[in-house]
Coordinates of C-alpha atoms in Angstrom, one line a residue:
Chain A
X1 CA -12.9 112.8 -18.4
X2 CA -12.6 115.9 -20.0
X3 CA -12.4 118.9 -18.5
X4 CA -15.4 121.7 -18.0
X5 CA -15.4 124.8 -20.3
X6 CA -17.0 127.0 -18.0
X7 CA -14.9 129.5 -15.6
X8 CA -15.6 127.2 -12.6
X9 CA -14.2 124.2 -14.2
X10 CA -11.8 126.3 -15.5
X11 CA -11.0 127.2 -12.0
X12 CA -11.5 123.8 -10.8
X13 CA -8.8 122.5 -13.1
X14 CA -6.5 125.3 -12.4
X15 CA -7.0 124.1 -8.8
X16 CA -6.2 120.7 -9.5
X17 CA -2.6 121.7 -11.9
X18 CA -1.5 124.3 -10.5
X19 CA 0.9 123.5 -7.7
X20 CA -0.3 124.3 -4.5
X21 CA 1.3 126.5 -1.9
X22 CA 3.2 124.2 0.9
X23 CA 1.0 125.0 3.9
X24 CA -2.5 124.6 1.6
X25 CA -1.1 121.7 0.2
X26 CA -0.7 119.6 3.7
X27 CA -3.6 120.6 4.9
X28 CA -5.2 119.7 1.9
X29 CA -3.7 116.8 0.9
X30 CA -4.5 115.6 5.2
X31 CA -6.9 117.0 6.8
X32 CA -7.5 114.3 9.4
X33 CA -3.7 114.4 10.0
X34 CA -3.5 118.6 10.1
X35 CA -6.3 118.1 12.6
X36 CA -4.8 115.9 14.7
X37 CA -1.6 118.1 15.1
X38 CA -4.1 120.8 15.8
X39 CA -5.4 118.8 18.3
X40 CA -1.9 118.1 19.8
X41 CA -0.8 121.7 19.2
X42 CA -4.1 123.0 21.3
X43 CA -3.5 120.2 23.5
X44 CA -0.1 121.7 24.2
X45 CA -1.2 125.0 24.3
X46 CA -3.2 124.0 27.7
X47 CA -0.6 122.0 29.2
X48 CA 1.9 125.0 28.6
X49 CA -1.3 127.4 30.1
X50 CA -1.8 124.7 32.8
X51 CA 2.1 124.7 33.9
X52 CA 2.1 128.6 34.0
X53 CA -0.9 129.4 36.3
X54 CA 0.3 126.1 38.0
X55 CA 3.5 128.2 38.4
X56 CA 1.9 131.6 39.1
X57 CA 0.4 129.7 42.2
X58 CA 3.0 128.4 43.4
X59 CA 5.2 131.7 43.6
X60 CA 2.6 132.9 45.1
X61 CA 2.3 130.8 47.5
X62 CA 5.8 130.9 48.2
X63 CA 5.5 134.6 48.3
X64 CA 3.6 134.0 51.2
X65 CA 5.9 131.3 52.8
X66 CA 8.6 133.6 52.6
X67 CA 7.7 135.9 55.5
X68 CA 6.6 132.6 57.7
X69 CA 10.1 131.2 57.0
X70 CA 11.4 134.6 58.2
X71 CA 9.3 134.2 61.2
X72 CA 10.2 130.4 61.9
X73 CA 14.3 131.6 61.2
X74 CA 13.9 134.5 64.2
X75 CA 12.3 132.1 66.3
X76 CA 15.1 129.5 65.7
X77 CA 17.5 131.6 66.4
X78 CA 16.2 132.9 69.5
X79 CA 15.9 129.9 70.9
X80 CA 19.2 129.4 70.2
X81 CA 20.4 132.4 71.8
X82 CA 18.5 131.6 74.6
X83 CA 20.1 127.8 75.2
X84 CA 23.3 129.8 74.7
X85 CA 22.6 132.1 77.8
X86 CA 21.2 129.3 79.8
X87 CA 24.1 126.8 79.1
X88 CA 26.7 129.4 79.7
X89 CA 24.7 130.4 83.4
X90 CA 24.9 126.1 83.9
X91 CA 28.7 126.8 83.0
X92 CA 29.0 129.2 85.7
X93 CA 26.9 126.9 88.3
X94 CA 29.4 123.5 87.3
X95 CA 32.5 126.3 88.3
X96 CA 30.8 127.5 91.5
X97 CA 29.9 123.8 92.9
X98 CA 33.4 122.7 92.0
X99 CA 34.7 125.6 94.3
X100 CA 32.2 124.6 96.6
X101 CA 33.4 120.9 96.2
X102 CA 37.3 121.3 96.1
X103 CA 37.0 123.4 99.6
X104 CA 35.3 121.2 101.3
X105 CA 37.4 118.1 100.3
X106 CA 40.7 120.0 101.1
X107 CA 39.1 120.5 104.4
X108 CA 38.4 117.4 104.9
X109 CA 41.7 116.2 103.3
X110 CA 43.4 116.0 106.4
X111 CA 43.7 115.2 110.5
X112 CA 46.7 117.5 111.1
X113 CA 45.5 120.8 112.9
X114 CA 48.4 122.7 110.7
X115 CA 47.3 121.0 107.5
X116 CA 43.0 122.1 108.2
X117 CA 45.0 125.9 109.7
X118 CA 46.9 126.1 106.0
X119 CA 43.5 125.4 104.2
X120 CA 41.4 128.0 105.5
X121 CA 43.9 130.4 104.6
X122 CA 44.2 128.7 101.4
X123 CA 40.4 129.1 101.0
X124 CA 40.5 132.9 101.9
X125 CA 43.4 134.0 99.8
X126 CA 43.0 131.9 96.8
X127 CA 38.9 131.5 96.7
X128 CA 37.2 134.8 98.2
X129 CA 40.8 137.0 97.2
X130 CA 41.2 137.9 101.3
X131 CA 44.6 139.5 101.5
X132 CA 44.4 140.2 105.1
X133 CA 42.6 137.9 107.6
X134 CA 42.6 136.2 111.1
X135 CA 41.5 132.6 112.7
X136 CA 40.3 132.6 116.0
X137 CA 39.6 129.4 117.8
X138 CA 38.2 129.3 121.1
X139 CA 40.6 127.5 123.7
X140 CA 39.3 125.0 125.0
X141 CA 41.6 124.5 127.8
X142 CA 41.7 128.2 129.0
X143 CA 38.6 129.3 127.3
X144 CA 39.7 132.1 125.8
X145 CA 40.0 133.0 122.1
X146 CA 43.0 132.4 120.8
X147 CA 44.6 134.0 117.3
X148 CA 45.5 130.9 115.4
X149 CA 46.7 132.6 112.5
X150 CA 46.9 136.0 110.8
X151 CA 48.2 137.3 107.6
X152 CA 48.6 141.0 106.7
X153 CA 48.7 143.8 108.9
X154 CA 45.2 144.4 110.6
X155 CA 44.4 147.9 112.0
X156 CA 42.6 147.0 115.4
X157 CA 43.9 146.6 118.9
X158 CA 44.0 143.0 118.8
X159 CA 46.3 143.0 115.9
X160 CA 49.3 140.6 116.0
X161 CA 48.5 139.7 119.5
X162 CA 48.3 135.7 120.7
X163 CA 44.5 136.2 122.4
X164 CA 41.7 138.2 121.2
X165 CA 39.9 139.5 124.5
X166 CA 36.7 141.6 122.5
X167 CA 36.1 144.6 121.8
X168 CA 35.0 144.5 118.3
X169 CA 31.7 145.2 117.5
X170 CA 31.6 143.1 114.7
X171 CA 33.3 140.1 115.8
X172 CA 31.9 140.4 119.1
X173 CA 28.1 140.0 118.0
X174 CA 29.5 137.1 115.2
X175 CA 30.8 135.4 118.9
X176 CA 27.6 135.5 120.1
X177 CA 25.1 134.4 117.9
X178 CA 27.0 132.4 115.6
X179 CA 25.8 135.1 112.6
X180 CA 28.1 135.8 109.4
X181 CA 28.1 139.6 109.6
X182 CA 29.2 142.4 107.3
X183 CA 31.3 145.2 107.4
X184 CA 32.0 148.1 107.6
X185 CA 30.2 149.1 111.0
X186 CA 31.9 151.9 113.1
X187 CA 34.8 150.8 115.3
X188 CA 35.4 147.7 112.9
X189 CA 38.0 147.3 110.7
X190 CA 36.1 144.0 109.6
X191 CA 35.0 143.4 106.1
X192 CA 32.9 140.4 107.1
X193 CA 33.5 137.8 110.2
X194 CA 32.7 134.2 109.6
X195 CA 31.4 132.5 112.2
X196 CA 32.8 128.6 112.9
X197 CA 30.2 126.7 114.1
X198 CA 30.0 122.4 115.6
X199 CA 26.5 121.0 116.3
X200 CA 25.1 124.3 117.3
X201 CA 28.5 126.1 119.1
X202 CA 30.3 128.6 118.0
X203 CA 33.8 127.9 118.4
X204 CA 36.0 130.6 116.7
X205 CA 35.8 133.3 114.2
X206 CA 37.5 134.1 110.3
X207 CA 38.0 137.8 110.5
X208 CA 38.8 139.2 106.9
X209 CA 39.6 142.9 107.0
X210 CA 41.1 143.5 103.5
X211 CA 40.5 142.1 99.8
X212 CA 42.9 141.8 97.0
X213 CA 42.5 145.4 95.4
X214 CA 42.0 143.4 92.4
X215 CA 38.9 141.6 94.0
X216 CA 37.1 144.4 94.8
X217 CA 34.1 143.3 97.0
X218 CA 32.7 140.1 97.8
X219 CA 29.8 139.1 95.5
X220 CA 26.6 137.4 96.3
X221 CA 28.1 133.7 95.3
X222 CA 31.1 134.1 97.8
X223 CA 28.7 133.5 100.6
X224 CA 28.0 130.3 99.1
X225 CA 31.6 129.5 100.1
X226 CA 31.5 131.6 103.5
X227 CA 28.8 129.4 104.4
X228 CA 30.7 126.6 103.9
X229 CA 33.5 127.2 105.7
X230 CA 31.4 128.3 108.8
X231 CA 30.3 124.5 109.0
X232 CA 33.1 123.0 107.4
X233 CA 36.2 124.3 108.9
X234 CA 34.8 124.3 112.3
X235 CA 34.4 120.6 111.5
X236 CA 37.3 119.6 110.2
X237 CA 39.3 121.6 113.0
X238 CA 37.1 120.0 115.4
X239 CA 37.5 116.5 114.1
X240 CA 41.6 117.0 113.3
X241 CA 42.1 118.4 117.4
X242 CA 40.1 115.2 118.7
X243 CA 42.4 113.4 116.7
X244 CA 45.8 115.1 117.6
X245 CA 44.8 115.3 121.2
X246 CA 44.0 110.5 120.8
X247 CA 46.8 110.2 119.3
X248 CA 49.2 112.1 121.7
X249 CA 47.4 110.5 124.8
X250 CA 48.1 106.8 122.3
X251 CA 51.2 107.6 122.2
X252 CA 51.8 108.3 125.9
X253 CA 50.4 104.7 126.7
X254 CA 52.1 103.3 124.2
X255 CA 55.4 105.2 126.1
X256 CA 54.0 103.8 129.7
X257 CA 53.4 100.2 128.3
X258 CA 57.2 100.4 127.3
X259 CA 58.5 101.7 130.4
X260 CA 56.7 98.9 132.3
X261 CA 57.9 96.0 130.1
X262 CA 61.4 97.0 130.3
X263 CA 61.2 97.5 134.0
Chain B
X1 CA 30.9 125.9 75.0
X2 CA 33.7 125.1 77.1
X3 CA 35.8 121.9 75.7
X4 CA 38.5 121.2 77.9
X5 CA 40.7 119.1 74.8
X6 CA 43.1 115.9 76.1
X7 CA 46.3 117.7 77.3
X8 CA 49.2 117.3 79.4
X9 CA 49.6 120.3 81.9
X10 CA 52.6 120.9 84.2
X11 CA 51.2 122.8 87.1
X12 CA 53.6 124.9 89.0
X13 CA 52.3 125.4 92.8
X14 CA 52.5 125.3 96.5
X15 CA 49.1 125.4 97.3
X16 CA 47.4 122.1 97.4
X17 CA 44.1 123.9 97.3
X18 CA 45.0 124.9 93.7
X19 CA 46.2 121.7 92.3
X20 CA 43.0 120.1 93.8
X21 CA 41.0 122.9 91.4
X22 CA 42.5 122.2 88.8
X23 CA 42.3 118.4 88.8
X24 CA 38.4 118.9 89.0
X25 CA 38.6 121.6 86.5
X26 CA 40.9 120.4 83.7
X27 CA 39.6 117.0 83.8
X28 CA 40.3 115.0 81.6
X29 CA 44.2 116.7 81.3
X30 CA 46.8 114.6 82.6
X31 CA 48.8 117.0 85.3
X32 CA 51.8 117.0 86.2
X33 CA 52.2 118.4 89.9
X34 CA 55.1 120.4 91.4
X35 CA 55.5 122.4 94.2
X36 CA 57.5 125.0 93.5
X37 CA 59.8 126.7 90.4
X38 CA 62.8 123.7 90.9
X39 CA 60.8 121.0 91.4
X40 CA 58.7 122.3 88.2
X41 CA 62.1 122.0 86.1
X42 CA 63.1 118.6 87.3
X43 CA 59.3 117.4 86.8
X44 CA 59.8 119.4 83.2
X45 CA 62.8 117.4 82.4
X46 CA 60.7 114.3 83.1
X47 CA 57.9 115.7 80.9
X48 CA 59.1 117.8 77.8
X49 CA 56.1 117.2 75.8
X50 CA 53.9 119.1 78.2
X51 CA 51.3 121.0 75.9
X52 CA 51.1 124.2 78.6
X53 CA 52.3 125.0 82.2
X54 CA 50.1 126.7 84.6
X55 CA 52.6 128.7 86.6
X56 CA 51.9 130.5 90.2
X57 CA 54.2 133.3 91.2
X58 CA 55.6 133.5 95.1
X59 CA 56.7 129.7 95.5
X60 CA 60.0 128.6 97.9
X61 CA 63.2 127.6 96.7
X62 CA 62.8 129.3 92.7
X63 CA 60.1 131.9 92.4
X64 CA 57.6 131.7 89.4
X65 CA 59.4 134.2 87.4
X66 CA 62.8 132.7 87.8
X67 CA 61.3 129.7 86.5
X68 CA 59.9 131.2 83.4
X69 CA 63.5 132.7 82.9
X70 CA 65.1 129.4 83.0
X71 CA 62.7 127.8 80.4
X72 CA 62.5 130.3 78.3
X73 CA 66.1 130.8 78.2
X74 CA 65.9 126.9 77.5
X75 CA 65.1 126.5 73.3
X76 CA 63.9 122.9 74.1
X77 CA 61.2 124.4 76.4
X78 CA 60.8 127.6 75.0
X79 CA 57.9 127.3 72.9
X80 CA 55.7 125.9 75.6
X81 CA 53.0 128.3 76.7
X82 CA 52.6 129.4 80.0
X83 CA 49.6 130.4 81.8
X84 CA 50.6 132.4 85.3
X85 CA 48.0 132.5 88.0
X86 CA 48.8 134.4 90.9
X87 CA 47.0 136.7 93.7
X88 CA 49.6 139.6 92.3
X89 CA 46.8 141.5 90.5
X90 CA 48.5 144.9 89.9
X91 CA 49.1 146.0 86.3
X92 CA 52.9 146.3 86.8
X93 CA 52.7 142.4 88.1
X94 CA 50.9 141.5 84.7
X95 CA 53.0 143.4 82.8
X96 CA 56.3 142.2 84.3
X97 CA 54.2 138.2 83.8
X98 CA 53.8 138.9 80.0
X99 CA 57.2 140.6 79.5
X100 CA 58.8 137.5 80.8
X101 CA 57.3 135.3 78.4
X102 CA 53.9 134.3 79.6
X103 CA 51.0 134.1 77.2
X104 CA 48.5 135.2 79.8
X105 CA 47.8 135.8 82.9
X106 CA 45.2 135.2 85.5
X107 CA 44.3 136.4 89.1
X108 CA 43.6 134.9 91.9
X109 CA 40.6 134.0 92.6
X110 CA 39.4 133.0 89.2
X111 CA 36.5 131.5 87.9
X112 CA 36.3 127.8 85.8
X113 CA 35.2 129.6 82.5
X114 CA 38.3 132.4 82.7
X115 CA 40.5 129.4 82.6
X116 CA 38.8 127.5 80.0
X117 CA 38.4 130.4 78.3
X118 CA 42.5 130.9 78.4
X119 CA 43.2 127.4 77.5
X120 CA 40.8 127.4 74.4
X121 CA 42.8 130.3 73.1
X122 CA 45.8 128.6 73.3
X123 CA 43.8 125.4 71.3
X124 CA 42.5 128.2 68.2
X125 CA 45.9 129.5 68.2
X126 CA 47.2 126.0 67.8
X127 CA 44.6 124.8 65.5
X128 CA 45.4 127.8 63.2
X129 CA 49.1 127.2 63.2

């Protein structure tokens, strides 16, 4: 067909020769296609929009996590700290009852009156740090009070002497009524006087009059272990003296029974 | 926390009180008892591979000291650490302890955690070497 003569033909044909620029020319020569990728490209657009705010809320939210984490840490770690304290305090109980265990075993170790004797000390010197101290045990033979055993140089009357006959305030009330006292009173050289006690009766008397310099003072969880060797040692004295005293009288019988066979 | 770690531990003293502790308190060591500084070099002999020895001062027959002389005189023993525990408590006692060759040194009466607390410095010192 021929072509138009008119300008718009003209045009028309010019159109339809000359070559058309690359982007007019796609979109031209596929529409359906060029809308398509439109489609996809807008498509896109909103996914890429989508991801962002997406994005935007979630630092925000994590903006606002941030401080509760915070908060959740401290409280972790004060909790921590606090098992810390309480385990180390458990710690310090385990070591306490096995002082509290090892005297009264070592006590209770033995039958011979020397052997119970060496353990008190034992316990003064090497578990409440005494550095000078006295036994007395009441006779029961003469009833007096006898000094079983002192170590150190005390400064009272009674002081390296075999029998203590009173006079000390201290020791004198701890006699009586079978109550650990404390010193210092007036007239007492006495730090603290431990009273030895079997079913109810007093029977004797730890006198300590002097700490290791190192030691100091005696703290509130030593009484733990004075207590314990009020009931204890008195016990195990007790218990080793009935003992020593059947097994002499044995041993007698055992000598008489001899003598009679062989005679 | 306190770990006691599996050890062998010569204990050097005359008070039975004290060994009884620290059966209960280094449990589960194996100890190795003696009663006094001689007996603690012939039980030494016995034992060369202790991993410490827990050494008490005024002992009969060989003093605490004189024992530490001897073994640390001694190259096959010299390396062993030793942890003296005595009622001596003044500073010259310590001093005169550490100049002799003990690593630390502990006074009577002591608490369970002071001697863990000892013995786990001798197992970070070990660990580090």
């Amino acid at each position: 067909m021929p072509a138009p003569k008119d300008s718009k033909g003209l045009a028309e044909s010019a159109v339809a020769v000359s070559p058309a620029p690359h982007y007019t020319r796609g979109i031209a020569s596929d529409p359906l296609a060029t809308l398509m990728r439109a489609r996809q490209l807008i498509h896109d657009a909103q996914a890429a929009i989508e991801e962002a705010s997406q994005s935007v809320v979630e630092q925000r939210a994590a903006s606002v996590e941030i401080p509760e984490r915070e908060l959740r840490l401290a409280k972790v770690e004060n909790e921590r700290e606090e098992l810390s304290v309480r385990l180390s305090e458990v710690e310090h109980q385990v070591g306490r009852l096995m002082t509290l265990y090892v005297a009264t075993y070592q006590l209770h170790a033995t039958l011979d009156p020397a052997d119970v004797q060496a353990t008190i000390a034992e316990i003064a010197v090497n578990m409440l740090g005494a550095e000078r101290f006295a036994l007395l045990l009441h006779d029961e033979e003469d009833k007096t009070l006898e000094i079983r055993l002192q170590e150190g140089e005390i400064a009272a009357p009674w002081s390296g002497k075999s029998h203590y006959q009173g006079g000390d305030p201290l020791i004198d009330a701890c006699l009586l009524d079978g109550i650990l006292r404390f010193g210092p009173v007036e007239n007492s050289p006495v730090l603290v006087t431990v009273p030895l006690r079997v079913q109810d009766v007093t029977v004797g008397a730890l006198v300590i009059t002097k700490l290791f310099d190192h030691k100091g003072k005696l703290h509130e969880e030593d009484r733990e272990l004075l207590d314990l060797l009020g009931a204890h040692a008195a016990s195990a004295l007790f218990a080793s003296r009935v003992y020593a005293r059947a097994a002499r009288k044995l041993r007698t019988l055992e000598g008489l029974i001899n003598l009679v066979r062989k005679g | 926390m306190n770990v006691v770690k599996t050890r062998k531990v010569l204990v050097v003293e005359d008070s039975r009180l004290i060994h009884k502790m620290y059966e209960v308190m280094l449990r589960p060591c194996i100890l190795i008892a003696a009663h006094d500084g001689r007996e603690g070099l012939e039980r030494l002999g016995e034992h060369p591979d202790v991993d410490v020895i827990m050494l008490d001062i005024n002992m009969p027959h060989m003093t605490g000291l004189e024992f530490l002389g001897q073994i640390r005189s001694n190259p096959a023993f010299a390396r062993i650490p030793v942890i003296i525990v005595s009622t001596e408590g003044k500073e010259e006692d310590v001093a005169r302890g550490l100049q002799a060759g003990a690593i630390a040194y502990l006074k009577k009466p002591f608490q369970r955690e002071d001697l863990l607390k000892i013995i786990g410095r001798i197992d970070s010192k070990e660990a580090a070497l």
